[in-house]
Amino acid sequence: MDRLFRDFQQAHLNGSGHALSRTITPIAPLEDPKRLRSFYNASNSSSIQQDIRSGILSHANTEVRFLKAEGNAWVDVYVAYWKAVGEILSVQSNKTSDGLRVFDAWKEVTNALIRGYSNAGFQAWTVPCLYTAGKYLRIFAIKADENTRAKGGTAFSSAVQDDTTVDAGSNEKLEEAARVINRIFTLCISDRAPVEESRKWGLYYTTNLLFKTYFKLNSIGLCKNIIRAIQASTTDMPSLDVFPKSHVVTFKYYLGVIHFLEEDYVKAEENLTDAWKMCHIDAKRNKELILTYLIPCHLLTTHTLPSSYLLAPYPRLQALFGSLGNCIKRGNLAGFDEALAAGEDEFVKRRIYLTLERGRDIALRNLLRKVFLVGGFEESKDGAPPIRRTRVPVAEFRAAIRLRSNKENERLDNDEVECLLANMIYKNLIKGYIARERGIVVLNKGGLAFPGTGV
C-alpha cells in the first residue's frame, strides 16, 4: 500500500495525470504482477478508510497539500478502488464474486471520481483518471452481461420479450455503463474553466468511449446527440488539431462510420481519409478498421478499387474485398453476385453489405464499357482522327449481360436491358440516351461515354 501512496504523491508533485491514473488501474503492471494482491492484503474492511486517509492526508509529502473536500474525495476514490480490487481478485481466484459484483464495485470507483470533479475541485490535469475509470467500466459491463447470458438469464427475465429481439435485456450493465460515461462526457464538455485548466481536454477520449459503447449496444442513433453537443460547444473549445492525435484519429474514424451508415459517403470518405492519414504507421489493426469502410466509400464516390499493393499488408481485407474487386474490374456480374453471397455474413456484421451491393452498378458499367470498346471505330472522313462507334444496338448489351450473368438460357428482353441502361444513365455512369424506336443506345463522343474511365 505504501508503494501506491508514494506513486500518488509523486504524480501530484509532477502534475502527471497519466502517472496518477496508473494508481487506480485494475490491471497489475508487468513489472509488479502482485501489486493488486499486496495492496488489498495490506488492509481490511474495518480499517481501510483510516489506512487510506492516513496514507493520503496524514502522511502525505510535505509538498502535497489538499483542501479538506478534495482530500476526502481522494480518500473515497481509493476506498472504492480497494473494494473493487477485492472483487477482481476474488474472480481471479474463482471464489464467490462474479462479473456483476466487479462491475458494481468499479462503477462506485467511477462515481467517486465524478463526485470529486463535481464537488471537490479535482484539477483538470488529473482527467486521465476518468479515462481509466471509463475504459474499464465499459469492459467490466461487457463481461457482466456475458456472465448473465452464460447463466441463461437476464436482468429482465420476468418480462415478456419480443421474439424479434434476441438479446432483449442482455446488455443491461453496458447500458448502465453508457449512462455513467455520459456523465463523464457532460463533466468535460460543461467545464467553463480557462482552456489551459479545463476538463475539455478529456472530451474526445470520452466521446470515443461513448461511441464504442453505443456501437456495441447497436444504438448508433445516440451518437448524433453527442455530435450535436460537440458542435454546439465549438466556440469555447480548443481546435481539434491540438488534441492528442490518438483521440482525433479515433473520433474521425467513428464520425466517418456514422456518416457511412447514414449513406453520406462524401463526408464519410472525408473523415475516414483524415483518420487514415493521421493513423500511426505501425497501428496495423486500426488502419485495417479504417479501410473496411473507406474502401466501399471510395468505390461509390470515385468508382475505383484499392490496389493490390494497398491490400497486401491486410490478409483479412484481401479476403473481404479481393473477389468482389476482381469481379467488378472484369464486369463479371455472376461472379460478383456469388462473392457477395459468400461474404454476406461478414459484410452484414460489419454493416457494409448494402453499400457493397451498389458496387454491382460499377461491375455493370465496366461490362457495358467492354461492349463499347469491342465495337471499334467509325469510318473517318477527310482524314479526321477515328472516333469510336457511339451507336450501339441494345441487342449487343443484352447479349453481354446474359453472358456475364450466366443466364444464357434465360429470357432477357430489351425492356429489361433498357431499364438497366436508363438507371446507368440516371446515375451518371453512362453519358448518352436510348433511341427506343431504333433499338440503339447513342453514347457521348469525345471520351465521355463512360465518365471517369477515359472513354
PDB file of N, CA and C in Angstrom, residues 287-332:
ATOM      1  N   LYS A 287      -5.598   0.722 -38.935  1.00  0.00           N
ATOM      2  CA  LYS A 287      -5.659   1.026 -40.370  1.00  0.00           C
ATOM      3  C   LYS A 287      -6.598   0.060 -41.087  1.00  0.00           C
ATOM      4  N   GLU A 288      -6.592  -1.183 -40.661  1.00  0.00           N
ATOM      5  CA  GLU A 288      -7.487  -2.173 -41.262  1.00  0.00           C
ATOM      6  C   GLU A 288      -8.954  -1.817 -41.010  1.00  0.00           C
ATOM      7  N   LEU A 289      -9.254  -1.359 -39.792  1.00  0.00           N
ATOM      8  CA  LEU A 289     -10.622  -0.949 -39.472  1.00  0.00           C
ATOM      9  C   LEU A 289     -11.045   0.251 -40.324  1.00  0.00           C
ATOM     10  N   ILE A 290     -10.148   1.204 -40.487  1.00  0.00           N
ATOM     11  CA  ILE A 290     -10.470   2.386 -41.298  1.00  0.00           C
ATOM     12  C   ILE A 290     -10.736   1.981 -42.748  1.00  0.00           C
ATOM     13  N   LEU A 291      -9.876   1.125 -43.301  1.00  0.00           N
ATOM     14  CA  LEU A 291     -10.033   0.702 -44.694  1.00  0.00           C
ATOM     15  C   LEU A 291     -11.310  -0.107 -44.920  1.00  0.00           C
ATOM     16  N   THR A 292     -11.785  -0.794 -43.885  1.00  0.00           N
ATOM     17  CA  THR A 292     -13.006  -1.585 -44.020  1.00  0.00           C
ATOM     18  C   THR A 292     -14.166  -0.725 -44.497  1.00  0.00           C
ATOM     19  N   TYR A 293     -14.186   0.542 -44.103  1.00  0.00           N
ATOM     20  CA  TYR A 293     -15.263   1.447 -44.519  1.00  0.00           C
ATOM     21  C   TYR A 293     -14.807   2.414 -45.617  1.00  0.00           C
ATOM     22  N   LEU A 294     -13.515   2.725 -45.631  1.00  0.00           N
ATOM     23  CA  LEU A 294     -13.028   3.669 -46.636  1.00  0.00           C
ATOM     24  C   LEU A 294     -13.071   3.064 -48.038  1.00  0.00           C
ATOM     25  N   ILE A 295     -12.805   1.766 -48.168  1.00  0.00           N
ATOM     26  CA  ILE A 295     -12.817   1.123 -49.487  1.00  0.00           C
ATOM     27  C   ILE A 295     -14.217   1.152 -50.118  1.00  0.00           C
ATOM     28  N   PRO A 296     -15.284   0.745 -49.404  1.00  0.00           N
ATOM     29  CA  PRO A 296     -16.628   0.864 -50.005  1.00  0.00           C
ATOM     30  C   PRO A 296     -17.008   2.308 -50.304  1.00  0.00           C
ATOM     31  N   CYS A 297     -16.582   3.248 -49.436  1.00  0.00           N
ATOM     32  CA  CYS A 297     -16.842   4.671 -49.693  1.00  0.00           C
ATOM     33  C   CYS A 297     -16.221   5.099 -51.011  1.00  0.00           C
ATOM     34  N   HIS A 298     -14.957   4.757 -51.162  1.00  0.00           N
ATOM     35  CA  HIS A 298     -14.207   5.157 -52.357  1.00  0.00           C
ATOM     36  C   HIS A 298     -14.817   4.511 -53.604  1.00  0.00           C
ATOM     37  N   LEU A 299     -15.332   3.310 -53.461  1.00  0.00           N
ATOM     38  CA  LEU A 299     -15.958   2.631 -54.599  1.00  0.00           C
ATOM     39  C   LEU A 299     -17.163   3.412 -55.096  1.00  0.00           C
ATOM     40  N   LEU A 300     -17.954   3.946 -54.177  1.00  0.00           N
ATOM     41  CA  LEU A 300     -19.166   4.656 -54.581  1.00  0.00           C
ATOM     42  C   LEU A 300     -18.903   6.099 -54.991  1.00  0.00           C
ATOM     43  N   THR A 301     -17.931   6.750 -54.357  1.00  0.00           N
ATOM     44  CA  THR A 301     -17.704   8.166 -54.665  1.00  0.00           C
ATOM     45  C   THR A 301     -16.820   8.378 -55.883  1.00  0.00           C
ATOM     46  N   THR A 302     -15.856   7.482 -56.092  1.00  0.00           N
ATOM     47  CA  THR A 302     -14.929   7.651 -57.221  1.00  0.00           C
ATOM     48  C   THR A 302     -14.966   6.495 -58.209  1.00  0.00           C
ATOM     49  N   HIS A 303     -15.720   5.426 -57.883  1.00  0.00           N
ATOM     50  CA  HIS A 303     -15.844   4.244 -58.746  1.00  0.00           C
ATOM     51  C   HIS A 303     -14.494   3.581 -58.994  1.00  0.00           C
ATOM     52  N   THR A 304     -13.628   3.642 -57.974  1.00  0.00           N
ATOM     53  CA  THR A 304     -12.320   3.000 -58.097  1.00  0.00           C
ATOM     54  C   THR A 304     -12.137   1.974 -56.982  1.00  0.00           C
ATOM     55  N   LEU A 305     -11.213   1.050 -57.205  1.00  0.00           N
ATOM     56  CA  LEU A 305     -10.955  -0.041 -56.284  1.00  0.00           C
ATOM     57  C   LEU A 305      -9.538   0.055 -55.730  1.00  0.00           C
ATOM     58  N   PRO A 306      -9.293  -0.517 -54.546  1.00  0.00           N
ATOM     59  CA  PRO A 306      -7.943  -0.457 -53.970  1.00  0.00           C
ATOM     60  C   PRO A 306      -6.958  -1.304 -54.766  1.00  0.00           C
ATOM     61  N   SER A 307      -5.725  -0.878 -54.792  1.00  0.00           N
ATOM     62  CA  SER A 307      -4.694  -1.639 -55.492  1.00  0.00           C
ATOM     63  C   SER A 307      -4.274  -2.847 -54.644  1.00  0.00           C
ATOM     64  N   SER A 308      -3.673  -3.818 -55.308  1.00  0.00           N
ATOM     65  CA  SER A 308      -3.175  -4.988 -54.588  1.00  0.00           C
ATOM     66  C   SER A 308      -2.064  -4.594 -53.620  1.00  0.00           C
ATOM     67  N   TYR A 309      -1.317  -3.534 -53.954  1.00  0.00           N
ATOM     68  CA  TYR A 309      -0.254  -3.042 -53.070  1.00  0.00           C
ATOM     69  C   TYR A 309      -0.829  -2.535 -51.752  1.00  0.00           C
ATOM     70  N   LEU A 310      -1.961  -1.826 -51.832  1.00  0.00           N
ATOM     71  CA  LEU A 310      -2.596  -1.293 -50.625  1.00  0.00           C
ATOM     72  C   LEU A 310      -3.106  -2.416 -49.728  1.00  0.00           C
ATOM     73  N   LEU A 311      -3.671  -3.455 -50.332  1.00  0.00           N
ATOM     74  CA  LEU A 311      -4.276  -4.537 -49.549  1.00  0.00           C
ATOM     75  C   LEU A 311      -3.268  -5.581 -49.085  1.00  0.00           C
ATOM     76  N   ALA A 312      -2.068  -5.555 -49.625  1.00  0.00           N
ATOM     77  CA  ALA A 312      -1.079  -6.611 -49.325  1.00  0.00           C
ATOM     78  C   ALA A 312      -0.831  -6.820 -47.835  1.00  0.00           C
ATOM     79  N   PRO A 313      -0.726  -5.759 -47.017  1.00  0.00           N
ATOM     80  CA  PRO A 313      -0.451  -5.990 -45.581  1.00  0.00           C
ATOM     81  C   PRO A 313      -1.670  -6.467 -44.789  1.00  0.00           C
ATOM     82  N   TYR A 314      -2.840  -6.561 -45.436  1.00  0.00           N
ATOM     83  CA  TYR A 314      -4.076  -6.850 -44.702  1.00  0.00           C
ATOM     84  C   TYR A 314      -4.781  -8.077 -45.292  1.00  0.00           C
ATOM     85  N   PRO A 315      -4.384  -9.275 -44.907  1.00  0.00           N
ATOM     86  CA  PRO A 315      -4.988 -10.500 -45.459  1.00  0.00           C
ATOM     87  C   PRO A 315      -6.503 -10.556 -45.270  1.00  0.00           C
ATOM     88  N   ARG A 316      -6.985 -10.017 -44.139  1.00  0.00           N
ATOM     89  CA  ARG A 316      -8.426 -10.039 -43.888  1.00  0.00           C
ATOM     90  C   ARG A 316      -9.180  -9.197 -44.912  1.00  0.00           C
ATOM     91  N   LEU A 317      -8.615  -8.057 -45.241  1.00  0.00           N
ATOM     92  CA  LEU A 317      -9.257  -7.201 -46.240  1.00  0.00           C
ATOM     93  C   LEU A 317      -9.155  -7.811 -47.630  1.00  0.00           C
ATOM     94  N   GLN A 318      -8.063  -8.502 -47.897  1.00  0.00           N
ATOM     95  CA  GLN A 318      -7.950  -9.199 -49.180  1.00  0.00           C
ATOM     96  C   GLN A 318      -9.050 -10.239 -49.316  1.00  0.00           C
ATOM     97  N   ALA A 319      -9.314 -10.956 -48.221  1.00  0.00           N
ATOM     98  CA  ALA A 319     -10.378 -11.965 -48.252  1.00  0.00           C
ATOM     99  C   ALA A 319     -11.745 -11.315 -48.400  1.00  0.00           C
ATOM    100  N   LEU A 320     -11.917 -10.141 -47.784  1.00  0.00           N
ATOM    101  CA  LEU A 320     -13.215  -9.453 -47.843  1.00  0.00           C
ATOM    102  C   LEU A 320     -13.494  -8.892 -49.233  1.00  0.00           C
ATOM    103  N   PHE A 321     -12.509  -8.182 -49.783  1.00  0.00           N
ATOM    104  CA  PHE A 321     -12.756  -7.396 -50.992  1.00  0.00           C
ATOM    105  C   PHE A 321     -12.093  -7.941 -52.257  1.00  0.00           C
ATOM    106  N   GLY A 322     -11.199  -8.927 -52.114  1.00  0.00           N
ATOM    107  CA  GLY A 322     -10.449  -9.396 -53.272  1.00  0.00           C
ATOM    108  C   GLY A 322     -11.322  -9.921 -54.389  1.00  0.00           C
ATOM    109  N   SER A 323     -12.193 -10.876 -54.095  1.00  0.00           N
ATOM    110  CA  SER A 323     -13.053 -11.478 -55.129  1.00  0.00           C
ATOM    111  C   SER A 323     -14.013 -10.458 -55.710  1.00  0.00           C
ATOM    112  N   LEU A 324     -14.617  -9.648 -54.831  1.00  0.00           N
ATOM    113  CA  LEU A 324     -15.548  -8.617 -55.315  1.00  0.00           C
ATOM    114  C   LEU A 324     -14.836  -7.649 -56.259  1.00  0.00           C
ATOM    115  N   GLY A 325     -13.640  -7.224 -55.862  1.00  0.00           N
ATOM    116  CA  GLY A 325     -12.906  -6.268 -56.687  1.00  0.00           C
ATOM    117  C   GLY A 325     -12.570  -6.832 -58.059  1.00  0.00           C
ATOM    118  N   ASN A 326     -12.141  -8.082 -58.104  1.00  0.00           N
ATOM    119  CA  ASN A 326     -11.809  -8.704 -59.397  1.00  0.00           C
ATOM    120  C   ASN A 326     -13.037  -8.796 -60.297  1.00  0.00           C
ATOM    121  N   CYS A 327     -14.172  -9.149 -59.707  1.00  0.00           N
ATOM    122  CA  CYS A 327     -15.403  -9.274 -60.496  1.00  0.00           C
ATOM    123  C   CYS A 327     -15.875  -7.917 -61.009  1.00  0.00           C
ATOM    124  N   ILE A 328     -15.703  -6.878 -60.192  1.00  0.00           N
ATOM    125  CA  ILE A 328     -16.091  -5.534 -60.628  1.00  0.00           C
ATOM    126  C   ILE A 328     -15.207  -5.091 -61.790  1.00  0.00           C
ATOM    127  N   LYS A 329     -13.905  -5.317 -61.680  1.00  0.00           N
ATOM    128  CA  LYS A 329     -12.993  -4.911 -62.751  1.00  0.00           C
ATOM    129  C   LYS A 329     -13.306  -5.613 -64.068  1.00  0.00           C
ATOM    130  N   ARG A 330     -13.672  -6.886 -63.987  1.00  0.00           N
ATOM    131  CA  ARG A 330     -13.918  -7.669 -65.196  1.00  0.00           C
ATOM    132  C   ARG A 330     -15.350  -7.568 -65.703  1.00  0.00           C
ATOM    133  N   GLY A 331     -16.200  -6.889 -64.934  1.00  0.00           N
ATOM    134  CA  GLY A 331     -17.595  -6.826 -65.330  1.00  0.00           C
ATOM    135  C   GLY A 331     -18.288  -8.172 -65.212  1.00  0.00           C
ATOM    136  N   ASN A 332     -17.839  -8.995 -64.277  1.00  0.00           N
ATOM    137  CA  ASN A 332     -18.383 -10.345 -64.087  1.00  0.00           C
ATOM    138  C   ASN A 332     -19.558 -10.275 -63.110  1.00  0.00           C
TER     139      ASN A 332
END
